[in-house]
Amino acid sequence: MGKETEQDTCNIVQWKEGGRIVKRNKIVFLLGVLVILIGCYVGLQFWNESKAAKEEEQKEAKVVKVKTLEALTEISYTYNESKFVFEKKDGTWIYAPDEKFPLEQTYVETMENTFSTIQAERELEGADALIDYGLEQPAYTIHLKNEAGEETDVYIGNSVNDGYYMTVGDKSKVYTVSSSILSPIQYDLMSLLSNDAFPYINSGQLEKVVMTKKNKTETFLKEEEDAITTLESAIGGITLSDCADYYMEAAEADAYGMDEKNVTKVEVTYTDSNEKEQEFTFYIGATDSEGENRYVKLGESHIIYKVDRTKFQEMDTLFEK
């Protein structure tokens, strides 16, 4: 091959330099594109946030604030011909007609949140007579009272579109309101019951079961695999949801087979999901009048439940062996 000339060397150097410049320009171009994309993303995010904020402002602007009663202490109304009265004592809501009723707080807290600030969708200008809106004899009357002693009544009348006609206090103004205003109060009493939570036991968690009836006691340990498997299946299948009596008085114990002569006491020891040993006790009573369920009570609770009697057949068989 021939000898490289000075001109060839110069051309090679220029070619390499040119390549570097092209690469550098390409990198600069890509960085520029990246900056533009980041700018677009940030701008889009800002635009979305501004749009959401504006929509929220417009939504709030459409809301008509009718009445505010902070710190409610009493809520009462009639639903399905039943009178409901809830009072707040020491920070806890109670069912006033019977304070022993185990009231689920979340239901009444939802009522409290709904009625503390009463809002409407719009106010009717030049409203007609109350009878035209079903407000002369309203379908619902909700009485509210707060800790400052302020009281007001909320009246709900005929349905309209996706809501209802509403008036408050002296009935001087008529509004339309979302149908959701009635959602918190459309429950019967037993739907407001706070059920006991029966512990859930997984396979392999049961350590010991002690069953006692009258003067007889049977103990089943984890080592007795067949018996423990049977008990795990039976106890693990118990759910407490069908309430027979929300507060059993001592004098009523024999009616449910919860008296000392008839009740079966079941003491359970198990290991929870955190590998900690836990204990609980439940009681099995008589069969109900339909012959389909047994009465069950958890621990010191006063609530009596009905549970499918077939869940206890194998337990009874083990105990009676």
PDB file of C-alpha atoms in Angstrom:
ATOM      1  CA  MET A   1       0.000   0.000   0.000  1.00  0.00           C
ATOM      2  CA  GLY A   2       1.086   3.567  -0.609  1.00  0.00           C
ATOM      3  CA  LYS A   3       2.317   5.984   1.946  1.00  0.00           C
ATOM      4  CA  GLU A   4      -0.327   8.238   3.608  1.00  0.00           C
ATOM      5  CA  THR A   5       0.027  11.784   2.433  1.00  0.00           C
ATOM      6  CA  GLU A   6      -0.278  14.803   4.675  1.00  0.00           C
ATOM      7  CA  GLN A   7      -3.538  15.651   2.899  1.00  0.00           C
ATOM      8  CA  ASP A   8      -4.994  12.199   3.724  1.00  0.00           C
ATOM      9  CA  THR A   9      -4.139  12.617   7.386  1.00  0.00           C
ATOM     10  CA  CYS A  10      -5.761  16.010   7.399  1.00  0.00           C
ATOM     11  CA  ASN A  11      -8.923  14.571   5.804  1.00  0.00           C
ATOM     12  CA  ILE A  12      -9.123  11.822   8.423  1.00  0.00           C
ATOM     13  CA  VAL A  13      -8.797  14.332  11.250  1.00  0.00           C
ATOM     14  CA  GLN A  14     -11.473  16.518   9.694  1.00  0.00           C
ATOM     15  CA  TRP A  15     -13.758  13.481   9.260  1.00  0.00           C
ATOM     16  CA  LYS A  16     -13.360  12.490  12.916  1.00  0.00           C
ATOM     17  CA  GLU A  17     -13.937  16.052  14.071  1.00  0.00           C
ATOM     18  CA  GLY A  18     -17.013  16.227  11.897  1.00  0.00           C
ATOM     19  CA  GLY A  19     -18.334  13.030  13.462  1.00  0.00           C
ATOM     20  CA  ARG A  20     -17.834  14.438  16.914  1.00  0.00           C
ATOM     21  CA  ILE A  21     -19.682  17.612  15.959  1.00  0.00           C
ATOM     22  CA  VAL A  22     -22.597  15.592  14.540  1.00  0.00           C
ATOM     23  CA  LYS A  23     -22.789  13.492  17.728  1.00  0.00           C
ATOM     24  CA  ARG A  24     -22.588  16.615  19.884  1.00  0.00           C
ATOM     25  CA  ASN A  25     -25.305  18.321  17.867  1.00  0.00           C
ATOM     26  CA  LYS A  26     -27.477  15.206  18.114  1.00  0.00           C
ATOM     27  CA  ILE A  27     -27.074  15.119  21.908  1.00  0.00           C
ATOM     28  CA  VAL A  28     -27.857  18.831  22.135  1.00  0.00           C
ATOM     29  CA  PHE A  29     -30.942  18.267  19.966  1.00  0.00           C
ATOM     30  CA  LEU A  30     -32.148  15.366  22.115  1.00  0.00           C
ATOM     31  CA  LEU A  31     -31.581  17.366  25.295  1.00  0.00           C
ATOM     32  CA  GLY A  32     -33.586  20.169  23.771  1.00  0.00           C
ATOM     33  CA  VAL A  33     -36.430  17.789  22.942  1.00  0.00           C
ATOM     34  CA  LEU A  34     -36.314  16.416  26.513  1.00  0.00           C
ATOM     35  CA  VAL A  35     -36.524  19.930  27.969  1.00  0.00           C
ATOM     36  CA  ILE A  36     -39.512  20.685  25.725  1.00  0.00           C
ATOM     37  CA  LEU A  37     -41.253  17.444  26.761  1.00  0.00           C
ATOM     38  CA  ILE A  38     -40.659  18.154  30.449  1.00  0.00           C
ATOM     39  CA  GLY A  39     -42.019  21.649  29.936  1.00  0.00           C
ATOM     40  CA  CYS A  40     -45.114  20.257  28.218  1.00  0.00           C
ATOM     41  CA  TYR A  41     -45.649  17.717  31.014  1.00  0.00           C
ATOM     42  CA  VAL A  42     -45.333  20.354  33.749  1.00  0.00           C
ATOM     43  CA  GLY A  43     -47.620  22.670  31.801  1.00  0.00           C
ATOM     44  CA  LEU A  44     -50.197  19.921  31.314  1.00  0.00           C
ATOM     45  CA  GLN A  45     -50.098  19.032  35.016  1.00  0.00           C
ATOM     46  CA  PHE A  46     -50.587  22.683  35.945  1.00  0.00           C
ATOM     47  CA  TRP A  47     -53.451  22.987  33.446  1.00  0.00           C
ATOM     48  CA  ASN A  48     -55.152  19.866  34.813  1.00  0.00           C
ATOM     49  CA  GLU A  49     -54.820  21.090  38.406  1.00  0.00           C
ATOM     50  CA  SER A  50     -56.144  24.522  37.450  1.00  0.00           C
ATOM     51  CA  LYS A  51     -59.048  22.932  35.582  1.00  0.00           C
ATOM     52  CA  ALA A  52     -59.899  20.659  38.536  1.00  0.00           C
ATOM     53  CA  ALA A  53     -59.718  23.596  40.954  1.00  0.00           C
ATOM     54  CA  LYS A  54     -61.945  25.680  38.681  1.00  0.00           C
ATOM     55  CA  GLU A  55     -64.480  22.856  38.351  1.00  0.00           C
ATOM     56  CA  GLU A  56     -64.520  22.451  42.136  1.00  0.00           C
ATOM     57  CA  GLU A  57     -65.069  26.191  42.559  1.00  0.00           C
ATOM     58  CA  GLN A  58     -67.913  26.095  40.040  1.00  0.00           C
ATOM     59  CA  LYS A  59     -69.416  23.093  41.815  1.00  0.00           C
ATOM     60  CA  GLU A  60     -69.227  24.860  45.174  1.00  0.00           C
ATOM     61  CA  ALA A  61     -70.696  28.002  43.642  1.00  0.00           C
ATOM     62  CA  LYS A  62     -73.753  26.005  42.530  1.00  0.00           C
ATOM     63  CA  VAL A  63     -74.360  24.656  46.050  1.00  0.00           C
ATOM     64  CA  VAL A  64     -76.932  26.581  48.067  1.00  0.00           C
ATOM     65  CA  LYS A  65     -76.014  26.608  51.757  1.00  0.00           C
ATOM     66  CA  VAL A  66     -79.285  26.394  53.645  1.00  0.00           C
ATOM     67  CA  LYS A  67     -78.447  25.789  57.310  1.00  0.00           C
ATOM     68  CA  THR A  68     -75.437  24.954  59.448  1.00  0.00           C
ATOM     69  CA  LEU A  69     -75.763  23.328  62.872  1.00  0.00           C
ATOM     70  CA  GLU A  70     -72.381  22.496  64.332  1.00  0.00           C
ATOM     71  CA  ALA A  71     -71.916  19.849  67.031  1.00  0.00           C
ATOM     72  CA  LEU A  72     -75.232  18.024  66.687  1.00  0.00           C
ATOM     73  CA  THR A  73     -76.461  16.279  69.829  1.00  0.00           C
ATOM     74  CA  GLU A  74     -79.843  15.003  68.656  1.00  0.00           C
ATOM     75  CA  ILE A  75     -81.230  13.606  65.403  1.00  0.00           C
ATOM     76  CA  SER A  76     -84.782  12.293  65.155  1.00  0.00           C
ATOM     77  CA  TYR A  77     -87.081  11.265  62.310  1.00  0.00           C
ATOM     78  CA  THR A  78     -89.724   8.740  61.283  1.00  0.00           C
ATOM     79  CA  TYR A  79     -88.990   5.992  58.761  1.00  0.00           C
ATOM     80  CA  ASN A  80     -91.486   3.287  57.719  1.00  0.00           C
ATOM     81  CA  GLU A  81     -93.803   4.421  60.531  1.00  0.00           C
ATOM     82  CA  SER A  82     -91.048   3.866  63.118  1.00  0.00           C
ATOM     83  CA  LYS A  83     -89.747   6.751  65.225  1.00  0.00           C
ATOM     84  CA  PHE A  84     -85.971   7.042  65.516  1.00  0.00           C
ATOM     85  CA  VAL A  85     -84.304   9.264  68.101  1.00  0.00           C
ATOM     86  CA  PHE A  86     -80.531   9.409  68.506  1.00  0.00           C
ATOM     87  CA  GLU A  87     -78.764  11.431  71.191  1.00  0.00           C
ATOM     88  CA  LYS A  88     -75.082  12.087  71.700  1.00  0.00           C
ATOM     89  CA  LYS A  89     -73.805  11.488  75.234  1.00  0.00           C
ATOM     90  CA  ASP A  90     -70.146  11.821  76.210  1.00  0.00           C
ATOM     91  CA  GLY A  91     -69.139  11.704  72.561  1.00  0.00           C
ATOM     92  CA  THR A  92     -71.116   8.531  71.770  1.00  0.00           C
ATOM     93  CA  TRP A  93     -74.413   8.276  69.898  1.00  0.00           C
ATOM     94  CA  ILE A  94     -77.161   6.253  71.582  1.00  0.00           C
ATOM     95  CA  TYR A  95     -80.598   5.082  70.514  1.00  0.00           C
ATOM     96  CA  ALA A  96     -82.663   7.161  72.952  1.00  0.00           C
ATOM     97  CA  PRO A  97     -85.738   4.881  73.271  1.00  0.00           C
ATOM     98  CA  ASP A  98     -83.443   2.083  74.517  1.00  0.00           C
ATOM     99  CA  GLU A  99     -79.884   2.970  75.498  1.00  0.00           C
ATOM    100  CA  LYS A 100     -79.044  -0.745  75.700  1.00  0.00           C
ATOM    101  CA  PHE A 101     -79.349  -1.055  71.927  1.00  0.00           C
ATOM    102  CA  PRO A 102     -75.821  -1.706  70.550  1.00  0.00           C
ATOM    103  CA  LEU A 103     -75.785   1.121  68.001  1.00  0.00           C
ATOM    104  CA  GLU A 104     -73.276   1.053  65.148  1.00  0.00           C
ATOM    105  CA  GLN A 105     -71.711   4.520  65.381  1.00  0.00           C
ATOM    106  CA  THR A 106     -70.774   4.881  61.715  1.00  0.00           C
ATOM    107  CA  TYR A 107     -74.419   5.045  60.626  1.00  0.00           C
ATOM    108  CA  VAL A 108     -75.268   7.950  62.918  1.00  0.00           C
ATOM    109  CA  GLU A 109     -71.963   9.676  62.212  1.00  0.00           C
ATOM    110  CA  THR A 110     -72.982   9.692  58.537  1.00  0.00           C
ATOM    111  CA  MET A 111     -76.297  11.302  59.535  1.00  0.00           C
ATOM    112  CA  GLU A 112     -74.369  13.839  61.605  1.00  0.00           C
ATOM    113  CA  ASN A 113     -72.112  14.733  58.674  1.00  0.00           C
ATOM    114  CA  THR A 114     -75.082  15.023  56.304  1.00  0.00           C
ATOM    115  CA  PHE A 115     -77.264  17.232  58.494  1.00  0.00           C
ATOM    116  CA  SER A 116     -74.637  19.399  60.202  1.00  0.00           C
ATOM    117  CA  THR A 117     -74.433  21.432  57.000  1.00  0.00           C
ATOM    118  CA  ILE A 118     -77.657  21.308  55.008  1.00  0.00           C
ATOM    119  CA  GLN A 119     -77.110  22.114  51.351  1.00  0.00           C
ATOM    120  CA  ALA A 120     -79.465  22.348  48.388  1.00  0.00           C
ATOM    121  CA  GLU A 121     -78.997  22.253  44.645  1.00  0.00           C
ATOM    122  CA  ARG A 122     -81.110  25.346  44.107  1.00  0.00           C
ATOM    123  CA  GLU A 123     -83.669  27.634  45.719  1.00  0.00           C
ATOM    124  CA  LEU A 124     -87.011  28.008  43.942  1.00  0.00           C
ATOM    125  CA  GLU A 125     -87.762  31.647  43.156  1.00  0.00           C
ATOM    126  CA  GLY A 126     -91.425  32.543  43.589  1.00  0.00           C
ATOM    127  CA  ALA A 127     -92.323  29.088  44.886  1.00  0.00           C
ATOM    128  CA  ASP A 128     -95.939  27.946  44.768  1.00  0.00           C
ATOM    129  CA  ALA A 129     -97.922  26.615  47.726  1.00  0.00           C
ATOM    130  CA  LEU A 130     -96.212  24.000  49.892  1.00  0.00           C
ATOM    131  CA  ILE A 131     -98.862  21.449  48.965  1.00  0.00           C
ATOM    132  CA  ASP A 132     -97.621  21.548  45.366  1.00  0.00           C
ATOM    133  CA  TYR A 133     -94.267  20.176  46.493  1.00  0.00           C
ATOM    134  CA  GLY A 134     -95.531  17.632  49.008  1.00  0.00           C
ATOM    135  CA  LEU A 135     -94.286  19.853  51.833  1.00  0.00           C
ATOM    136  CA  GLU A 136     -97.567  20.645  53.565  1.00  0.00           C
ATOM    137  CA  GLN A 137     -97.560  17.078  54.899  1.00  0.00           C
ATOM    138  CA  PRO A 138     -93.957  16.065  54.154  1.00  0.00           C
ATOM    139  CA  ALA A 139     -92.872  12.474  53.651  1.00  0.00           C
ATOM    140  CA  TYR A 140     -89.956  13.017  56.039  1.00  0.00           C
ATOM    141  CA  THR A 141     -89.452  15.367  58.958  1.00  0.00           C
ATOM    142  CA  ILE A 142     -85.962  15.364  60.445  1.00  0.00           C
ATOM    143  CA  HIS A 143     -85.498  17.187  63.748  1.00  0.00           C
ATOM    144  CA  LEU A 144     -82.022  18.430  64.635  1.00  0.00           C
ATOM    145  CA  LYS A 145     -80.544  19.923  67.788  1.00  0.00           C
ATOM    146  CA  ASN A 146     -76.981  20.948  68.631  1.00  0.00           C
ATOM    147  CA  GLU A 147     -75.057  21.466  71.856  1.00  0.00           C
ATOM    148  CA  ALA A 148     -75.716  25.223  71.724  1.00  0.00           C
ATOM    149  CA  GLY A 149     -79.438  24.480  71.999  1.00  0.00           C
ATOM    150  CA  GLU A 150     -80.255  25.469  68.416  1.00  0.00           C
ATOM    151  CA  GLU A 151     -83.014  23.412  66.824  1.00  0.00           C
ATOM    152  CA  THR A 152     -84.426  23.114  63.340  1.00  0.00           C
ATOM    153  CA  ASP A 153     -86.615  20.819  61.283  1.00  0.00           C
ATOM    154  CA  VAL A 154     -85.844  19.601  57.778  1.00  0.00           C
ATOM    155  CA  TYR A 155     -88.853  18.659  55.644  1.00  0.00           C
ATOM    156  CA  ILE A 156     -88.575  16.440  52.564  1.00  0.00           C
ATOM    157  CA  GLY A 157     -91.471  16.346  50.089  1.00  0.00           C
ATOM    158  CA  ASN A 158     -92.130  15.040  46.583  1.00  0.00           C
ATOM    159  CA  SER A 159     -89.422  13.661  44.349  1.00  0.00           C
ATOM    160  CA  VAL A 160     -88.174  15.786  41.454  1.00  0.00           C
ATOM    161  CA  ASN A 161     -85.699  14.657  38.784  1.00  0.00           C
ATOM    162  CA  ASP A 162     -82.905  12.955  40.787  1.00  0.00           C
ATOM    163  CA  GLY A 163     -83.808  14.559  44.095  1.00  0.00           C
ATOM    164  CA  TYR A 164     -86.551  15.970  46.304  1.00  0.00           C
ATOM    165  CA  TYR A 165     -88.222  19.207  47.273  1.00  0.00           C
ATOM    166  CA  MET A 166     -87.085  20.419  50.683  1.00  0.00           C
ATOM    167  CA  THR A 167     -87.860  23.185  53.122  1.00  0.00           C
ATOM    168  CA  VAL A 168     -86.538  23.931  56.602  1.00  0.00           C
ATOM    169  CA  GLY A 169     -87.585  25.746  59.755  1.00  0.00           C
ATOM    170  CA  ASP A 170     -90.466  28.130  59.072  1.00  0.00           C
ATOM    171  CA  LYS A 171     -90.976  26.709  55.559  1.00  0.00           C
ATOM    172  CA  SER A 172     -90.566  30.136  53.998  1.00  0.00           C
ATOM    173  CA  LYS A 173     -88.270  28.870  51.242  1.00  0.00           C
ATOM    174  CA  VAL A 174     -88.399  25.821  48.992  1.00  0.00           C
ATOM    175  CA  TYR A 175     -85.334  24.080  47.618  1.00  0.00           C
ATOM    176  CA  THR A 176     -84.416  21.104  45.499  1.00  0.00           C
ATOM    177  CA  VAL A 177     -81.953  18.726  47.090  1.00  0.00           C
ATOM    178  CA  SER A 178     -80.032  15.614  46.043  1.00  0.00           C
ATOM    179  CA  SER A 179     -81.660  12.268  46.786  1.00  0.00           C
ATOM    180  CA  SER A 180     -78.550  11.375  48.806  1.00  0.00           C
ATOM    181  CA  ILE A 181     -79.872  13.449  51.714  1.00  0.00           C
ATOM    182  CA  LEU A 182     -82.174  10.544  52.625  1.00  0.00           C
ATOM    183  CA  SER A 183     -79.612   7.764  52.241  1.00  0.00           C
ATOM    184  CA  PRO A 184     -78.395   7.867  55.881  1.00  0.00           C
ATOM    185  CA  ILE A 185     -81.878   7.453  57.367  1.00  0.00           C
ATOM    186  CA  GLN A 186     -83.329   4.689  55.201  1.00  0.00           C
ATOM    187  CA  TYR A 187     -82.531   1.778  57.514  1.00  0.00           C
ATOM    188  CA  ASP A 188     -84.673  -0.167  59.935  1.00  0.00           C
ATOM    189  CA  LEU A 189     -83.480  -0.435  63.528  1.00  0.00           C
ATOM    190  CA  MET A 190     -81.841  -3.857  63.272  1.00  0.00           C
ATOM    191  CA  SER A 191     -79.759  -2.654  60.330  1.00  0.00           C
ATOM    192  CA  LEU A 192     -78.172  -0.152  62.737  1.00  0.00           C
ATOM    193  CA  LEU A 193     -77.063  -2.910  65.113  1.00  0.00           C
ATOM    194  CA  SER A 194     -73.359  -3.209  65.900  1.00  0.00           C
ATOM    195  CA  ASN A 195     -72.803  -6.961  65.597  1.00  0.00           C
ATOM    196  CA  ASP A 196     -70.159  -8.788  67.602  1.00  0.00           C
ATOM    197  CA  ALA A 197     -67.119  -9.891  65.615  1.00  0.00           C
ATOM    198  CA  PHE A 198     -66.640 -13.643  65.924  1.00  0.00           C
ATOM    199  CA  PRO A 199     -62.894 -14.446  65.631  1.00  0.00           C
ATOM    200  CA  TYR A 200     -61.929 -16.091  62.356  1.00  0.00           C
ATOM    201  CA  ILE A 201     -59.758 -19.187  62.702  1.00  0.00           C
ATOM    202  CA  ASN A 202     -57.732 -20.542  59.793  1.00  0.00           C
ATOM    203  CA  SER A 203     -56.628 -24.132  59.359  1.00  0.00           C
ATOM    204  CA  GLY A 204     -53.830 -25.046  61.755  1.00  0.00           C
ATOM    205  CA  GLN A 205     -54.441 -22.157  64.164  1.00  0.00           C
ATOM    206  CA  LEU A 206     -56.582 -23.979  66.722  1.00  0.00           C
ATOM    207  CA  GLU A 207     -54.626 -24.954  69.858  1.00  0.00           C
ATOM    208  CA  LYS A 208     -57.236 -26.067  72.380  1.00  0.00           C
ATOM    209  CA  VAL A 209     -61.004 -26.262  72.871  1.00  0.00           C
ATOM    210  CA  VAL A 210     -62.687 -26.801  76.242  1.00  0.00           C
ATOM    211  CA  MET A 211     -66.411 -27.608  76.166  1.00  0.00           C
ATOM    212  CA  THR A 212     -68.476 -27.559  79.356  1.00  0.00           C
ATOM    213  CA  LYS A 213     -72.125 -28.405  79.968  1.00  0.00           C
ATOM    214  CA  LYS A 214     -73.592 -28.901  83.422  1.00  0.00           C
ATOM    215  CA  ASN A 215     -70.950 -30.902  85.312  1.00  0.00           C
ATOM    216  CA  LYS A 216     -69.262 -32.385  82.257  1.00  0.00           C
ATOM    217  CA  THR A 217     -66.100 -30.945  80.675  1.00  0.00           C
ATOM    218  CA  GLU A 218     -64.238 -32.183  77.593  1.00  0.00           C
ATOM    219  CA  THR A 219     -60.843 -30.836  76.515  1.00  0.00           C
ATOM    220  CA  PHE A 220     -59.491 -31.213  72.969  1.00  0.00           C
ATOM    221  CA  LEU A 221     -55.814 -30.469  72.296  1.00  0.00           C
ATOM    222  CA  LYS A 222     -53.979 -29.760  69.044  1.00  0.00           C
ATOM    223  CA  GLU A 223     -52.379 -33.205  69.161  1.00  0.00           C
ATOM    224  CA  GLU A 224     -55.818 -34.786  68.680  1.00  0.00           C
ATOM    225  CA  GLU A 225     -55.798 -34.074  64.953  1.00  0.00           C
ATOM    226  CA  ASP A 226     -59.169 -35.563  63.997  1.00  0.00           C
ATOM    227  CA  ALA A 227     -61.062 -33.788  66.771  1.00  0.00           C
ATOM    228  CA  ILE A 228     -59.252 -30.475  66.208  1.00  0.00           C
ATOM    229  CA  THR A 229     -59.912 -30.623  62.449  1.00  0.00           C
ATOM    230  CA  THR A 230     -63.617 -31.167  63.141  1.00  0.00           C
ATOM    231  CA  LEU A 231     -63.700 -28.306  65.638  1.00  0.00           C
ATOM    232  CA  GLU A 232     -61.760 -25.989  63.316  1.00  0.00           C
ATOM    233  CA  SER A 233     -64.319 -26.570  60.594  1.00  0.00           C
ATOM    234  CA  ALA A 234     -67.272 -26.034  62.931  1.00  0.00           C
ATOM    235  CA  ILE A 235     -65.958 -22.989  64.806  1.00  0.00           C
ATOM    236  CA  GLY A 236     -64.438 -21.439  61.691  1.00  0.00           C
ATOM    237  CA  GLY A 237     -67.830 -21.517  59.989  1.00  0.00           C
ATOM    238  CA  ILE A 238     -69.661 -19.499  62.642  1.00  0.00           C
ATOM    239  CA  THR A 239     -70.777 -15.981  61.709  1.00  0.00           C
ATOM    240  CA  LEU A 240     -72.835 -13.674  63.893  1.00  0.00           C
ATOM    241  CA  SER A 241     -75.282 -11.685  61.784  1.00  0.00           C
ATOM    242  CA  ASP A 242     -78.806 -12.958  62.516  1.00  0.00           C
ATOM    243  CA  CYS A 243     -79.779 -11.241  65.766  1.00  0.00           C
ATOM    244  CA  ALA A 244     -82.540 -12.850  67.834  1.00  0.00           C
ATOM    245  CA  ASP A 245     -82.319 -10.435  70.787  1.00  0.00           C
ATOM    246  CA  TYR A 246     -80.072  -7.371  70.977  1.00  0.00           C
ATOM    247  CA  TYR A 247     -80.015  -7.395  74.786  1.00  0.00           C
ATOM    248  CA  MET A 248     -80.732 -10.557  76.749  1.00  0.00           C
ATOM    249  CA  GLU A 249     -81.643  -9.810  80.343  1.00  0.00           C
ATOM    250  CA  ALA A 250     -80.566 -12.325  83.001  1.00  0.00           C
ATOM    251  CA  ALA A 251     -84.197 -13.351  83.522  1.00  0.00           C
ATOM    252  CA  GLU A 252     -84.450 -14.278  79.827  1.00  0.00           C
ATOM    253  CA  ALA A 253     -81.508 -16.707  79.822  1.00  0.00           C
ATOM    254  CA  ASP A 254     -83.615 -19.859  80.069  1.00  0.00           C
ATOM    255  CA  ALA A 255     -85.731 -18.781  77.059  1.00  0.00           C
ATOM    256  CA  TYR A 256     -82.615 -19.109  74.910  1.00  0.00           C
ATOM    257  CA  GLY A 257     -81.103 -22.113  76.685  1.00  0.00           C
ATOM    258  CA  MET A 258     -78.416 -19.857  78.148  1.00  0.00           C
ATOM    259  CA  ASP A 259     -79.109 -20.876  81.734  1.00  0.00           C
ATOM    260  CA  GLU A 260     -76.587 -23.058  83.603  1.00  0.00           C
ATOM    261  CA  LYS A 261     -78.640 -26.229  83.113  1.00  0.00           C
ATOM    262  CA  ASN A 262     -78.725 -26.059  79.325  1.00  0.00           C
ATOM    263  CA  VAL A 263     -75.933 -23.883  77.967  1.00  0.00           C
ATOM    264  CA  THR A 264     -72.754 -25.293  76.444  1.00  0.00           C
ATOM    265  CA  LYS A 265     -69.727 -23.145  77.215  1.00  0.00           C
ATOM    266  CA  VAL A 266     -66.950 -23.294  74.612  1.00  0.00           C
ATOM    267  CA  GLU A 267     -63.510 -21.881  75.486  1.00  0.00           C
ATOM    268  CA  VAL A 268     -61.200 -21.529  72.494  1.00  0.00           C
ATOM    269  CA  THR A 269     -57.435 -21.029  72.384  1.00  0.00           C
ATOM    270  CA  TYR A 270     -55.821 -20.315  69.015  1.00  0.00           C
ATOM    271  CA  THR A 271     -52.772 -18.708  67.422  1.00  0.00           C
ATOM    272  CA  ASP A 272     -53.496 -15.618  65.337  1.00  0.00           C
ATOM    273  CA  SER A 273     -51.777 -14.518  62.112  1.00  0.00           C
ATOM    274  CA  ASN A 274     -49.076 -12.786  64.177  1.00  0.00           C
ATOM    275  CA  GLU A 275     -48.250 -16.041  65.975  1.00  0.00           C
ATOM    276  CA  LYS A 276     -49.759 -14.698  69.199  1.00  0.00           C
ATOM    277  CA  GLU A 277     -51.939 -16.887  71.384  1.00  0.00           C
ATOM    278  CA  GLN A 278     -55.519 -15.653  71.720  1.00  0.00           C
ATOM    279  CA  GLU A 279     -58.533 -16.834  73.694  1.00  0.00           C
ATOM    280  CA  PHE A 280     -62.276 -16.305  73.486  1.00  0.00           C
ATOM    281  CA  THR A 281     -65.428 -17.909  74.838  1.00  0.00           C
ATOM    282  CA  PHE A 282     -68.831 -18.422  73.282  1.00  0.00           C
ATOM    283  CA  TYR A 283     -72.024 -20.093  74.432  1.00  0.00           C
ATOM    284  CA  ILE A 284     -74.367 -22.438  72.572  1.00  0.00           C
ATOM    285  CA  GLY A 285     -77.974 -22.475  73.712  1.00  0.00           C
ATOM    286  CA  ALA A 286     -81.276 -24.026  72.714  1.00  0.00           C
ATOM    287  CA  THR A 287     -82.735 -24.667  69.264  1.00  0.00           C
ATOM    288  CA  ASP A 288     -85.146 -21.981  68.047  1.00  0.00           C
ATOM    289  CA  SER A 289     -88.881 -22.558  67.588  1.00  0.00           C
ATOM    290  CA  GLU A 290     -88.427 -23.359  63.876  1.00  0.00           C
ATOM    291  CA  GLY A 291     -85.889 -26.053  64.721  1.00  0.00           C
ATOM    292  CA  GLU A 292     -83.396 -24.641  62.217  1.00  0.00           C
ATOM    293  CA  ASN A 293     -81.004 -22.634  64.386  1.00  0.00           C
ATOM    294  CA  ARG A 294     -79.216 -22.668  67.730  1.00  0.00           C
ATOM    295  CA  TYR A 295     -78.925 -19.586  69.906  1.00  0.00           C
ATOM    296  CA  VAL A 296     -75.354 -18.339  70.324  1.00  0.00           C
ATOM    297  CA  LYS A 297     -73.773 -15.664  72.522  1.00  0.00           C
ATOM    298  CA  LEU A 298     -70.199 -14.365  72.359  1.00  0.00           C
ATOM    299  CA  GLY A 299     -68.344 -13.740  75.610  1.00  0.00           C
ATOM    300  CA  GLU A 300     -69.879 -11.097  77.872  1.00  0.00           C
ATOM    301  CA  SER A 301     -72.047  -9.675  75.095  1.00  0.00           C
ATOM    302  CA  HIS A 302     -75.790  -9.472  75.709  1.00  0.00           C
ATOM    303  CA  ILE A 303     -76.639 -10.060  72.041  1.00  0.00           C
ATOM    304  CA  ILE A 304     -78.230 -13.409  71.163  1.00  0.00           C
ATOM    305  CA  TYR A 305     -77.746 -14.682  67.608  1.00  0.00           C
ATOM    306  CA  LYS A 306     -79.277 -17.473  65.573  1.00  0.00           C
ATOM    307  CA  VAL A 307     -76.786 -19.793  63.866  1.00  0.00           C
ATOM    308  CA  ASP A 308     -77.560 -22.770  61.626  1.00  0.00           C
ATOM    309  CA  ARG A 309     -77.862 -25.759  63.974  1.00  0.00           C
ATOM    310  CA  THR A 310     -75.998 -28.085  61.565  1.00  0.00           C
ATOM    311  CA  LYS A 311     -72.766 -26.237  62.380  1.00  0.00           C
ATOM    312  CA  PHE A 312     -72.886 -27.702  65.888  1.00  0.00           C
ATOM    313  CA  GLN A 313     -73.858 -31.309  65.180  1.00  0.00           C
ATOM    314  CA  GLU A 314     -70.297 -32.638  64.997  1.00  0.00           C
ATOM    315  CA  MET A 315     -69.300 -30.577  68.040  1.00  0.00           C
ATOM    316  CA  ASP A 316     -72.149 -32.144  69.990  1.00  0.00           C
ATOM    317  CA  THR A 317     -71.083 -35.610  68.816  1.00  0.00           C
ATOM    318  CA  LEU A 318     -67.496 -35.042  69.999  1.00  0.00           C
ATOM    319  CA  PHE A 319     -68.695 -33.759  73.345  1.00  0.00           C
ATOM    320  CA  GLU A 320     -71.070 -36.653  73.948  1.00  0.00           C
ATOM    321  CA  LYS A 321     -68.579 -39.452  73.141  1.00  0.00           C
TER     322      LYS A 321
END
